[in-house]
PDB file of C-alpha atoms in Angstrom:
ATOM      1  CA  UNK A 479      16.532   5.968  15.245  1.00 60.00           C
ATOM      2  CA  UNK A 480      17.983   2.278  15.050  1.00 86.00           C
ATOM      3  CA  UNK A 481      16.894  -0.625  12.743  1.00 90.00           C
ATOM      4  CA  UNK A 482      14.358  -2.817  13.878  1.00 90.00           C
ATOM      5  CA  UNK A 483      12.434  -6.304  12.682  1.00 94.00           C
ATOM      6  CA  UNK A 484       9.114  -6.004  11.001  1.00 95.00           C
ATOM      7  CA  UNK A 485       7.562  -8.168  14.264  1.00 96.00           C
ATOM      8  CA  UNK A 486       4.200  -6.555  15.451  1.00 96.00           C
ATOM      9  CA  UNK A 487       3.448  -4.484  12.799  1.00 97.00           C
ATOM     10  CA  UNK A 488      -0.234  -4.407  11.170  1.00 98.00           C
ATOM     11  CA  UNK A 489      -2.155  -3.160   8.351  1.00 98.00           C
ATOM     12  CA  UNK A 490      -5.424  -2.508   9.125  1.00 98.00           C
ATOM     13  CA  UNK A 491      -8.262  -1.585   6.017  1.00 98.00           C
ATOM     14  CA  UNK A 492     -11.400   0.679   6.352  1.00 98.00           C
ATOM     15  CA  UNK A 493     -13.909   0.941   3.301  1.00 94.00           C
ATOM     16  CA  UNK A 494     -14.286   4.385   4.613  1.00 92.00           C
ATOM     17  CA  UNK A 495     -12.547   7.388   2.746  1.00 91.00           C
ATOM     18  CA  UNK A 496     -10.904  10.021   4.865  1.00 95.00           C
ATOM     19  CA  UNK A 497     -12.820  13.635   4.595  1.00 94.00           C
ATOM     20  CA  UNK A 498      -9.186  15.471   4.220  1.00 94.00           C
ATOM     21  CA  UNK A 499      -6.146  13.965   3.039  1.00 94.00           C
ATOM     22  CA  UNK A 500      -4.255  14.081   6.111  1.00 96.00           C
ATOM     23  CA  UNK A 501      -3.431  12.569   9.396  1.00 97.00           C
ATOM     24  CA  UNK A 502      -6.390  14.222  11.178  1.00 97.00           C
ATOM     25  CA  UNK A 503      -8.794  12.668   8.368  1.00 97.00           C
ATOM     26  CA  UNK A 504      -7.403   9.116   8.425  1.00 98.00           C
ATOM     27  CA  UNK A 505      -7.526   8.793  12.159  1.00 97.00           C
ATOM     28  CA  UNK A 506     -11.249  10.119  11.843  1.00 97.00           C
ATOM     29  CA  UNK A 507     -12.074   6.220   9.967  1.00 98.00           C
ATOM     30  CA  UNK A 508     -12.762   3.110  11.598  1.00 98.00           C
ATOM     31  CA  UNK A 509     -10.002   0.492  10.232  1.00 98.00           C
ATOM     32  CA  UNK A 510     -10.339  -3.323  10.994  1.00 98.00           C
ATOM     33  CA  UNK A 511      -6.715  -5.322  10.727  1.00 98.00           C
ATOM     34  CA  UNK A 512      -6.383  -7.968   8.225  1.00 98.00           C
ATOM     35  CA  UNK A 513      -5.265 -11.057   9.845  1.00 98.00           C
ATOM     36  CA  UNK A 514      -2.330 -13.518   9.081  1.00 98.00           C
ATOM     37  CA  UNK A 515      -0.174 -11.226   6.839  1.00 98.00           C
ATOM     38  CA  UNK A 516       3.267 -12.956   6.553  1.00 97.00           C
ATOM     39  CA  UNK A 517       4.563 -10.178   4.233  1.00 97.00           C
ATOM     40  CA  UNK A 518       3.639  -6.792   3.332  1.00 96.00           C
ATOM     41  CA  UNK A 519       5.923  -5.877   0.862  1.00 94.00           C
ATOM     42  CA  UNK A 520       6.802  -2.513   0.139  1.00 95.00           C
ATOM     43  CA  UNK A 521       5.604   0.927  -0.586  1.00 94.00           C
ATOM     44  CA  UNK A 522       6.701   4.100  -1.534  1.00 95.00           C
ATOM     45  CA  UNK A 523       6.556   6.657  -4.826  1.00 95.00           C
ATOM     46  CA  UNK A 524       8.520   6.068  -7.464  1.00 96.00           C
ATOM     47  CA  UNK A 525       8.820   8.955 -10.334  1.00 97.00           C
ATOM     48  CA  UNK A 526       9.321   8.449 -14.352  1.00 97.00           C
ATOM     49  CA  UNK A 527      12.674   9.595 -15.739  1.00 98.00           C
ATOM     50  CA  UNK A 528      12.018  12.188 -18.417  1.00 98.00           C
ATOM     51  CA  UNK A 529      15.043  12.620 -20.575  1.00 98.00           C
ATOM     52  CA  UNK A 530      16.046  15.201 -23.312  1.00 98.00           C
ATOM     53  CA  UNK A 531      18.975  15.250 -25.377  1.00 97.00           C
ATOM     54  CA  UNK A 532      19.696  18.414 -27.386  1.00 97.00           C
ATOM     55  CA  UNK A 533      21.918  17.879 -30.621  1.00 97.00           C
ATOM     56  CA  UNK A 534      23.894  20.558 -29.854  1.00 97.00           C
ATOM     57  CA  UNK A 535      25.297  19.640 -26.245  1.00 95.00           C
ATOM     58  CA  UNK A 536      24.920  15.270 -27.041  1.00 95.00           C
ATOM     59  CA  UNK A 537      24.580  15.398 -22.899  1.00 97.00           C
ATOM     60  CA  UNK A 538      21.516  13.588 -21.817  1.00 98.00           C
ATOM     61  CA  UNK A 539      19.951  15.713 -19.493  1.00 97.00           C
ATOM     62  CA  UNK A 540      17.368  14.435 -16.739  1.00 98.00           C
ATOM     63  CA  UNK A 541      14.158  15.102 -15.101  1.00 98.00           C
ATOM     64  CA  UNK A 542      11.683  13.759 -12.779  1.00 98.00           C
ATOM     65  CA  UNK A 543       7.994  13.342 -14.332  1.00 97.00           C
ATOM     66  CA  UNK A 544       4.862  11.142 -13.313  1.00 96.00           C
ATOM     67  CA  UNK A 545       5.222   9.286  -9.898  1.00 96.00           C
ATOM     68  CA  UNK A 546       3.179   6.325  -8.934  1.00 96.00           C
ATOM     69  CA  UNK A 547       2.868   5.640  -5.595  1.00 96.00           C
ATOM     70  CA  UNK A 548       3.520   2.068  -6.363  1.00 94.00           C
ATOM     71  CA  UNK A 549       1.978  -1.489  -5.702  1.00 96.00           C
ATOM     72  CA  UNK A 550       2.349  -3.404  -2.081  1.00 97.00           C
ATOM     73  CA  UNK A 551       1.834  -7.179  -2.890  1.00 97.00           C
ATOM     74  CA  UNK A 552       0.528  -9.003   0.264  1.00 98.00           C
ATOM     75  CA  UNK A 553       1.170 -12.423   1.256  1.00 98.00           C
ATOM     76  CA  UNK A 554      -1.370 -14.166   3.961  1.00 98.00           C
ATOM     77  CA  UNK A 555      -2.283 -17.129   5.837  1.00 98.00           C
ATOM     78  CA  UNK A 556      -5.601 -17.798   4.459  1.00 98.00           C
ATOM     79  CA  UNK A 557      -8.848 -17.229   7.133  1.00 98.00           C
ATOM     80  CA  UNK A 558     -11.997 -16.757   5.657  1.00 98.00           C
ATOM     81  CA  UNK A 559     -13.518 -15.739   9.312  1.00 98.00           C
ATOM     82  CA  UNK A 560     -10.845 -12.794   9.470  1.00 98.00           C
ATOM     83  CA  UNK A 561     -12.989  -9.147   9.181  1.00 98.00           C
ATOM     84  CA  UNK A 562     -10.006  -7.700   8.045  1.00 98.00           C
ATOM     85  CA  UNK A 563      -9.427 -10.503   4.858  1.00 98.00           C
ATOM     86  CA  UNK A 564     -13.409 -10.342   4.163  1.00 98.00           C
ATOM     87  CA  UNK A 565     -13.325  -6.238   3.417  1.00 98.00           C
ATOM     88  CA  UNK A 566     -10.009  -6.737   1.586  1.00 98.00           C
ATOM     89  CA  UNK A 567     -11.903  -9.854  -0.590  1.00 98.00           C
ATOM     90  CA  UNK A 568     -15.275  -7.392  -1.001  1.00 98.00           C
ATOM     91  CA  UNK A 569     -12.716  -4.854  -2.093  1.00 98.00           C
ATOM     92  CA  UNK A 570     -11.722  -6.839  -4.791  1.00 98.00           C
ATOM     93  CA  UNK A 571     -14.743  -6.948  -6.223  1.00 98.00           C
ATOM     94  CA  UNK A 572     -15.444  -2.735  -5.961  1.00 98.00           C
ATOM     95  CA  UNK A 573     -14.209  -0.346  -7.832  1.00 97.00           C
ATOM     96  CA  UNK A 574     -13.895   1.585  -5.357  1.00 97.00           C
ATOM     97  CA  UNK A 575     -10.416   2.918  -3.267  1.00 97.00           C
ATOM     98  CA  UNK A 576     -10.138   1.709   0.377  1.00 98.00           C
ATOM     99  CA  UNK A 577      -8.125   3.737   2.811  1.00 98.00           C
ATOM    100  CA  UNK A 578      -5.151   1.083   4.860  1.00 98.00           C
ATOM    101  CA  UNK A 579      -3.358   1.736   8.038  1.00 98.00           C
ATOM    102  CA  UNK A 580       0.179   0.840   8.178  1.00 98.00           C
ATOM    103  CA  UNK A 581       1.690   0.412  11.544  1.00 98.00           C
ATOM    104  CA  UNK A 582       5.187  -0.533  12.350  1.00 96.00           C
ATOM    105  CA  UNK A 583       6.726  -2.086  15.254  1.00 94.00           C
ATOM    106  CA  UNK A 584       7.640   1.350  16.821  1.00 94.00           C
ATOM    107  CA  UNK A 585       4.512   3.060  16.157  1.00 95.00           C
ATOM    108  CA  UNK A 586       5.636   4.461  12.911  1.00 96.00           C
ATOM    109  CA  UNK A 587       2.059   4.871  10.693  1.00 98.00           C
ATOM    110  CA  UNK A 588       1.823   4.916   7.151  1.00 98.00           C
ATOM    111  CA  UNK A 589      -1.933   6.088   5.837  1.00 98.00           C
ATOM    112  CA  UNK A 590      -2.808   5.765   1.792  1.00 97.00           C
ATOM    113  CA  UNK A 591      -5.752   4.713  -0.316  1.00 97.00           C
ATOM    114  CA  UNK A 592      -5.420   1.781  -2.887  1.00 98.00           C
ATOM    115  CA  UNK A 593      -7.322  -0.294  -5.104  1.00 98.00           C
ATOM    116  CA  UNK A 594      -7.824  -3.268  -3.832  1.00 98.00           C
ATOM    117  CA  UNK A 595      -7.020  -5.296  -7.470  1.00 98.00           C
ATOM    118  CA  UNK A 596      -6.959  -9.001  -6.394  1.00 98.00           C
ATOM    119  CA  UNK A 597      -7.214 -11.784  -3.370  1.00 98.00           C
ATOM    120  CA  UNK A 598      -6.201 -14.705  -4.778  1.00 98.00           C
ATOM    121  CA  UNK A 599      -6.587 -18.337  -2.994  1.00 98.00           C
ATOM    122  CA  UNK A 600      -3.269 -20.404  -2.826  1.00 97.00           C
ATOM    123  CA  UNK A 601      -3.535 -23.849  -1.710  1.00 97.00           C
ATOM    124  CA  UNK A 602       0.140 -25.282  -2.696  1.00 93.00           C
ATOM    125  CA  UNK A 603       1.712 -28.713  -1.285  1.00 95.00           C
ATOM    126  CA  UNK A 604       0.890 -30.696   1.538  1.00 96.00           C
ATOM    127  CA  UNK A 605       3.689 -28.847   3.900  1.00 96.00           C
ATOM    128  CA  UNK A 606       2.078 -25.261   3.091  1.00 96.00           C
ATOM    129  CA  UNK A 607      -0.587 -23.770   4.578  1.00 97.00           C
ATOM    130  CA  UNK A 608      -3.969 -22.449   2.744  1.00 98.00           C
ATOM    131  CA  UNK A 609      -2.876 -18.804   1.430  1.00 98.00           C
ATOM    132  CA  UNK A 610      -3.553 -15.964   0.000  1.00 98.00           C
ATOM    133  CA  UNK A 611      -2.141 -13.088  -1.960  1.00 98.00           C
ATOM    134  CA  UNK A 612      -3.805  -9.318  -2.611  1.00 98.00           C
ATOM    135  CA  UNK A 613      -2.257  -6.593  -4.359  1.00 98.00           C
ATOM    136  CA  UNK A 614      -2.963  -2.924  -3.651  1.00 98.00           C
ATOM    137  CA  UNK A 615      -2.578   0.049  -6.189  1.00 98.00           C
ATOM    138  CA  UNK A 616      -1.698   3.154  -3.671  1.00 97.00           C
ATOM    139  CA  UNK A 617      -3.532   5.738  -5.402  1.00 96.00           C
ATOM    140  CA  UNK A 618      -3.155   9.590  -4.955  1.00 93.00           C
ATOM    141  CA  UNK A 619      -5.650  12.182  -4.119  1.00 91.00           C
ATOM    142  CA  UNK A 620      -7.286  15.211  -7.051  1.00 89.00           C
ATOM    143  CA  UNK A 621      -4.197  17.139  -5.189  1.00 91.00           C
ATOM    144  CA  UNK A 622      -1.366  14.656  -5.483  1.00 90.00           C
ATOM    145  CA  UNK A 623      -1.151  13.644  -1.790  1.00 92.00           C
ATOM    146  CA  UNK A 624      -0.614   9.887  -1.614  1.00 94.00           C
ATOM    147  CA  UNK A 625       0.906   8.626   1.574  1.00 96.00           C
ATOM    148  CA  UNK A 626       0.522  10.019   4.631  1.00 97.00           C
ATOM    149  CA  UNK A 627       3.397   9.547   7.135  1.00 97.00           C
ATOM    150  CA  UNK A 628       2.853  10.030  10.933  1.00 97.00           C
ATOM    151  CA  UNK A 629       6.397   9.116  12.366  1.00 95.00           C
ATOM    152  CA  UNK A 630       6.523   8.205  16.079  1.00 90.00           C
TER     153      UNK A 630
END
């Protein structure tokens, strides 16, 4: 495995949800790639620390609790013709999850459902162009299985 850029790699969104949590059920949707991403963020689960401190032993002792499977924050050249911006934007509006597709530059794919839970217009200074921004809240399924990693 060696280190590569981020170049060529897409997220793709499908309003679809996948019958089974799992590789075979996310590769059963239809996804449609959002156009003119300039930054993806990041992703990942990140657990609650859960502490307890007995009087007798004053040690602070340490668990893991709750994990959240975090927020990716999306940056985007604004195109309001792009299939792939219009079901993100229509998924702003629904309270409904929407399943993405991650794909990096050497076929590494990342599956998860989020909440779409904004697409906000950005129209800055005269050396900018038109943006936009979306945030996604990965969710997890009944059964705690958030993202779904297919590793080339």
């Amino acid at each position: 495995m060696t280190v590569r850029t981020s170049a060529t790699s897409t997220l793709r969104i499908s309003a679809g949800t996948p019958v089974t949590f799992d590789a075979a059920g996310y590769a059963a949707l239809s996804f449609t790639t959002i156009g003119e991403v300039t930054n993806m963020g990041e992703l990942g689960r990140d657990f609650q620390l859960v502490t307890h401190n007995p009087i007798a032993t004053r040690g602070t002792q340490k668990f893991k609790g709750s994990f959240n499977e975090g927020t990716m924050a999306l940056q985007l050249g604004l195109d309001t013709d792009d299939a792939g911006q219009i079901i993100a934007k229509a998924g702003s509006l629904s309270d409904n999850a929407y399943a993405f597709k991650l794909t990096t530059a050497n076929g590494d794919v990342y599956y998860f459902q989020a909440l779409v839970m904004n697409f906000k217009v950005g129209v800055n200074d005269v050396n900018s162009i038109t943006s936009a921004t979306i945030n996604l809240e990965i969710t997890t399924s009944n059964t705690g299985v958030g993202i779904v990693e297919v590793l080339s």
